[in-house]
Coordinates of N, CA and C in Angstrom, one line a residue:
Q1 N 138.4 131.0 145.3 CA 136.9 130.8 145.0 C 137.2 129.8 143.9
V2 N 136.4 128.4 144.2 CA 136.1 127.4 143.8 C 135.1 126.9 142.5
Q3 N 135.1 126.5 141.6 CA 134.2 126.0 140.7 C 134.4 124.2 140.9
L4 N 132.9 123.7 140.7 CA 132.8 122.6 141.1 C 131.7 121.8 139.5
V5 N 132.7 120.9 138.9 CA 131.5 120.2 137.8 C 131.6 118.6 138.4
E6 N 130.1 118.4 138.5 CA 129.6 116.6 138.2 C 130.0 115.9 137.7
S7 N 130.3 115.2 137.4 CA 129.6 114.1 136.1 C 129.2 112.4 136.9
G8 N 128.9 111.3 135.9 CA 128.6 110.6 136.4 C 127.1 110.1 136.3
G9 N 126.0 111.0 136.3 CA 125.3 110.2 136.9 C 124.1 109.5 135.3
G10 N 123.5 109.3 135.6 CA 122.6 108.2 134.8 C 121.4 107.4 135.0
L11 N 121.4 106.7 134.0 CA 120.2 105.7 134.7 C 120.4 104.3 134.4
V12 N 119.9 104.1 136.4 CA 120.4 102.8 136.5 C 119.4 101.9 137.2
Q13 N 119.4 100.4 137.1 CA 118.4 99.7 137.1 C 118.5 99.5 138.9
A14 N 117.3 98.9 139.8 CA 117.3 99.2 141.1 C 118.4 97.9 141.6
G15 N 119.4 98.4 142.4 CA 120.3 97.4 143.1 C 121.2 97.6 142.3
G16 N 121.4 98.2 141.1 CA 122.7 99.0 140.5 C 123.9 99.3 141.3
S17 N 124.7 99.7 140.7 CA 126.1 100.7 141.3 C 125.7 101.9 140.2
L18 N 126.5 103.6 140.8 CA 127.1 103.8 140.2 C 128.0 105.1 141.2
R19 N 129.4 105.5 139.9 CA 130.0 106.4 140.3 C 129.6 107.6 140.0
L20 N 129.5 108.9 141.0 CA 129.8 109.6 140.7 C 130.9 111.0 141.0
S21 N 131.2 111.5 139.8 CA 132.6 112.3 140.2 C 132.7 113.7 140.1
C22 N 133.1 114.8 141.1 CA 133.3 116.1 140.9 C 134.9 116.7 140.8
V23 N 134.5 117.6 139.7 CA 136.7 118.3 139.4 C 136.1 119.6 139.9
A24 N 137.2 119.8 141.0 CA 137.2 121.4 141.1 C 138.5 122.2 140.4
S25 N 138.1 123.8 140.6 CA 139.4 124.3 140.2 C 140.0 124.6 140.9
G26 N 141.1 125.2 140.8 CA 141.8 125.7 141.9 C 142.9 125.1 142.2
R27 N 143.9 125.7 143.3 CA 145.3 125.2 143.4 C 145.0 124.8 145.0
T28 N 144.1 125.1 145.8 CA 143.9 124.1 147.5 C 142.5 124.1 148.1
F29 N 142.6 122.5 147.0 CA 141.4 122.0 147.1 C 141.6 120.7 148.6
S30 N 142.7 120.5 149.0 CA 142.9 120.0 149.9 C 142.3 120.7 151.0
S31 N 142.3 122.0 151.5 CA 141.5 123.1 152.1 C 140.1 122.7 152.0
Y32 N 139.2 122.3 151.3 CA 137.9 122.4 151.0 C 137.8 121.1 151.7
N33 N 136.5 121.0 153.0 CA 135.9 120.2 153.1 C 134.5 119.9 151.8
M34 N 134.3 118.9 151.2 CA 133.8 118.2 150.6 C 132.4 117.6 151.0
A35 N 131.2 118.1 150.0 CA 130.2 117.0 150.4 C 129.2 116.8 149.4
W36 N 128.6 115.3 149.2 CA 127.5 115.8 148.0 C 126.0 115.7 149.4
F37 N 125.3 116.7 147.9 CA 124.0 116.9 148.8 C 123.2 116.2 147.5
R38 N 121.7 116.0 147.7 CA 121.2 115.4 146.6 C 119.5 116.2 146.6
Q39 N 119.0 116.4 145.3 CA 117.2 116.6 145.8 C 116.4 116.2 144.3
A40 N 115.7 115.9 145.0 CA 115.1 114.9 143.8 C 113.6 116.3 144.0
P41 N 112.7 115.8 142.9 CA 111.5 116.5 142.5 C 110.5 116.8 143.7
G42 N 110.5 118.3 143.8 CA 109.0 118.1 145.0 C 109.9 118.5 146.3
M43 N 111.1 117.4 146.6 CA 111.7 118.0 147.9 C 112.9 118.7 147.7
E44 N 113.5 119.4 149.5 CA 114.1 120.0 149.8 C 115.5 119.0 149.7
R45 N 116.5 120.0 149.6 CA 118.0 119.5 149.3 C 118.4 118.5 150.0
E46 N 118.9 117.5 150.5 CA 119.1 116.7 151.2 C 121.1 116.2 151.5
F47 N 121.5 116.4 152.3 CA 122.5 116.2 153.0 C 122.5 114.4 152.4
V48 N 123.5 114.6 152.1 CA 124.3 112.3 151.6 C 125.7 112.2 152.3
V49 N 126.3 113.1 151.9 CA 128.0 112.8 153.1 C 129.0 113.8 152.9
V50 N 129.4 114.2 154.0 CA 130.8 114.7 153.2 C 132.0 114.4 153.6
I51 N 133.1 114.9 153.2 CA 134.5 114.4 153.3 C 135.7 115.4 153.6
S52 N 136.4 115.2 155.1 CA 137.3 116.6 155.3 C 138.4 116.7 154.2
G53 N 139.0 117.4 154.6 CA 140.2 118.3 153.3 C 140.9 117.4 153.0
R54 N 141.1 116.8 154.4 CA 142.5 116.0 154.2 C 141.9 113.7 153.8
G55 N 140.6 113.6 154.3 CA 140.1 112.9 153.6 C 140.0 111.9 154.9
G56 N 140.1 112.2 156.2 CA 140.2 111.5 157.0 C 139.2 111.5 158.0
L57 N 137.8 112.5 158.0 CA 137.2 112.5 158.3 C 136.0 111.8 157.2
T58 N 134.7 110.9 157.6 CA 133.4 111.4 156.6 C 132.3 111.1 157.6
D59 N 131.1 111.7 157.1 CA 130.1 111.9 157.6 C 128.9 111.1 156.5
Y60 N 127.7 110.3 157.2 CA 127.5 109.8 155.8 C 125.6 109.9 156.7
A61 N 124.6 110.2 156.1 CA 123.8 110.1 156.2 C 123.4 109.0 156.3
D62 N 121.8 108.9 157.2 CA 121.7 107.2 157.5 C 120.9 106.5 156.6
S63 N 120.3 107.4 155.4 CA 119.7 106.6 154.2 C 120.6 106.0 153.7
V64 N 122.0 106.6 153.1 CA 122.8 105.7 152.4 C 124.0 104.9 153.6
K65 N 124.6 105.2 154.8 CA 125.0 104.6 155.3 C 125.2 102.9 155.1
G66 N 126.3 103.0 154.4 CA 126.7 101.2 154.4 C 126.1 101.1 152.9
R67 N 125.8 101.8 152.4 CA 125.4 101.8 150.7 C 126.8 102.7 149.6
F68 N 126.5 103.6 150.1 CA 127.4 105.0 149.6 C 129.0 104.8 150.3
T69 N 129.6 105.7 149.5 CA 131.8 105.3 149.9 C 131.3 106.8 149.1
I70 N 132.0 107.6 149.8 CA 132.6 109.0 149.7 C 134.3 109.0 149.9
S71 N 135.3 109.3 148.5 CA 136.6 109.4 148.7 C 137.1 110.7 148.2
R72 N 138.3 110.9 148.1 CA 139.1 112.3 147.3 C 140.6 112.0 146.9
D73 N 141.1 113.0 145.5 CA 142.0 112.4 145.4 C 142.4 114.0 145.4
N74 N 143.2 114.5 146.1 CA 144.3 115.3 146.2 C 144.7 115.8 145.2
A75 N 145.5 115.6 145.0 CA 146.4 115.4 144.0 C 145.5 115.8 142.3
K76 N 144.1 114.9 142.0 CA 144.0 115.4 141.1 C 142.3 116.4 141.3
N77 N 142.3 116.8 142.3 CA 140.9 117.3 142.3 C 139.9 117.1 142.2
M78 N 139.8 115.6 143.2 CA 139.0 114.8 142.6 C 138.3 114.3 143.6
V79 N 136.4 114.5 143.4 CA 135.9 113.7 145.1 C 134.8 113.0 144.3
Y80 N 134.3 111.9 144.7 CA 133.8 110.7 144.1 C 132.9 110.4 144.8
L81 N 131.8 109.8 144.6 CA 130.8 109.3 145.1 C 130.5 107.4 144.5
Q82 N 130.5 106.8 145.2 CA 130.5 105.3 145.1 C 129.0 104.9 145.4
M83 N 127.9 104.7 145.2 CA 126.7 104.4 144.9 C 126.3 102.9 144.8
G84 N 125.7 101.9 145.7 CA 125.6 100.8 145.6 C 123.8 100.8 146.3
S85 N 123.7 99.9 145.7 CA 122.3 99.2 146.4 C 120.9 100.0 146.0
L86 N 121.2 100.4 144.5 CA 120.2 102.1 144.6 C 119.0 101.0 144.7
N87 N 118.2 102.5 144.8 CA 116.8 102.1 144.7 C 115.9 102.9 144.5
A88 N 114.6 103.2 144.3 CA 114.1 104.4 143.6 C 114.0 105.8 144.7
E89 N 113.9 105.5 145.8 CA 114.0 106.8 146.9 C 115.7 107.2 146.3
D90 N 116.8 107.0 145.8 CA 118.2 107.1 145.5 C 118.0 108.4 144.2
T91 N 116.4 108.6 143.3 CA 116.6 109.3 142.6 C 116.6 110.5 142.6
A92 N 117.5 111.8 142.0 CA 117.6 112.9 142.4 C 118.7 113.5 141.4
V93 N 118.5 114.5 141.7 CA 120.0 115.6 141.4 C 121.0 115.5 142.4
Y94 N 122.1 115.2 142.1 CA 122.9 115.3 142.9 C 124.0 116.4 142.6
Y95 N 124.3 117.1 143.8 CA 125.5 118.1 144.0 C 126.5 117.8 144.5
C96 N 127.4 118.3 144.2 CA 128.7 118.6 145.1 C 129.0 120.0 145.3
A97 N 129.7 120.0 147.1 CA 129.7 121.5 147.5 C 130.9 121.5 148.1
A98 N 130.8 122.4 148.6 CA 132.6 123.1 149.0 C 132.2 123.6 150.4
A99 N 133.3 123.5 150.7 CA 133.2 124.8 151.8 C 135.0 124.6 152.4
T100 N 135.3 125.7 152.9 CA 137.0 125.6 153.7 C 136.3 125.9 155.3
N101 N 135.3 126.4 155.7 CA 135.1 126.5 157.2 C 133.9 126.1 157.5
F102 N 133.7 124.8 156.9 CA 132.3 124.3 157.8 C 132.3 123.0 157.1
Y103 N 132.4 121.6 158.0 CA 132.6 120.1 157.9 C 130.6 120.0 158.6
G104 N 129.9 119.2 157.9 CA 128.4 118.7 158.6 C 127.9 119.2 157.5
S105 N 126.4 119.1 157.6 CA 125.4 118.5 156.7 C 124.5 119.7 156.5
D106 N 124.6 121.1 157.0 CA 124.0 122.1 156.5 C 124.5 123.0 154.9
S107 N 123.5 122.5 154.3 CA 123.7 123.0 153.4 C 123.9 124.6 152.6
E108 N 122.7 125.4 153.7 CA 123.4 126.8 153.7 C 125.2 127.1 153.9
R109 N 125.5 126.4 154.6 CA 127.1 126.6 154.9 C 128.0 126.5 154.1
Y110 N 128.0 126.1 152.7 CA 128.6 125.4 151.2 C 128.2 126.5 150.3
P111 N 129.3 127.5 150.2 CA 129.2 128.5 149.5 C 129.8 128.5 147.7
Y112 N 130.3 127.0 147.9 CA 130.4 127.0 146.1 C 129.8 125.4 146.1
W113 N 129.0 125.0 144.7 CA 128.0 124.0 144.4 C 128.4 123.9 142.7
G114 N 128.3 123.0 142.2 CA 127.9 122.2 141.0 C 126.9 122.7 140.6
Q115 N 126.7 122.3 139.1 CA 125.5 122.7 138.8 C 125.0 120.9 138.7
G116 N 125.1 119.9 139.4 CA 124.4 118.8 139.7 C 124.3 118.1 138.6
T117 N 123.8 116.6 139.0 CA 124.1 115.7 137.9 C 122.8 114.6 138.3
Q118 N 122.4 114.2 137.1 CA 120.8 113.4 137.8 C 121.0 111.8 137.7
V119 N 120.8 111.4 138.9 CA 120.7 109.8 139.0 C 119.3 109.5 139.1
T120 N 118.7 108.4 138.3 CA 117.5 108.2 138.1 C 117.6 106.4 138.4
V121 N 116.6 105.9 139.0 CA 116.8 104.5 139.1 C 115.7 104.1 138.8
S122 N 115.7 103.1 138.4 CA 114.9 102.1 137.6 C 113.7 101.7 138.4
S123 N 112.8 101.4 139.0 CA 112.6 99.8 139.7 C 112.2 98.2 138.9

């Protein structure tokens, strides 16, 4: 089992940047595919990006492609989401999620979740 804690959210102006972090407990972090999801008020949880256990594969939602970058540091049990060119539609609670046996965008296939961190983009 792994526990996830996100940080780095906050208020940012449109066009600005923000970096989210997610730290994981446990000793087998590299065995987990890690993903970021987000949920805006009144909306369904939305896939943002996923990275494979060793970082060799990534897949982005079209809405963030070219603006967001995921990375991970397995030595530190960390995954990061660098967000740029932010706009109001990026306002949401961002969640880090982990799965050992799934790589993709289906949130129901991720058994481990963090508590979320709020990102608010002001226009």
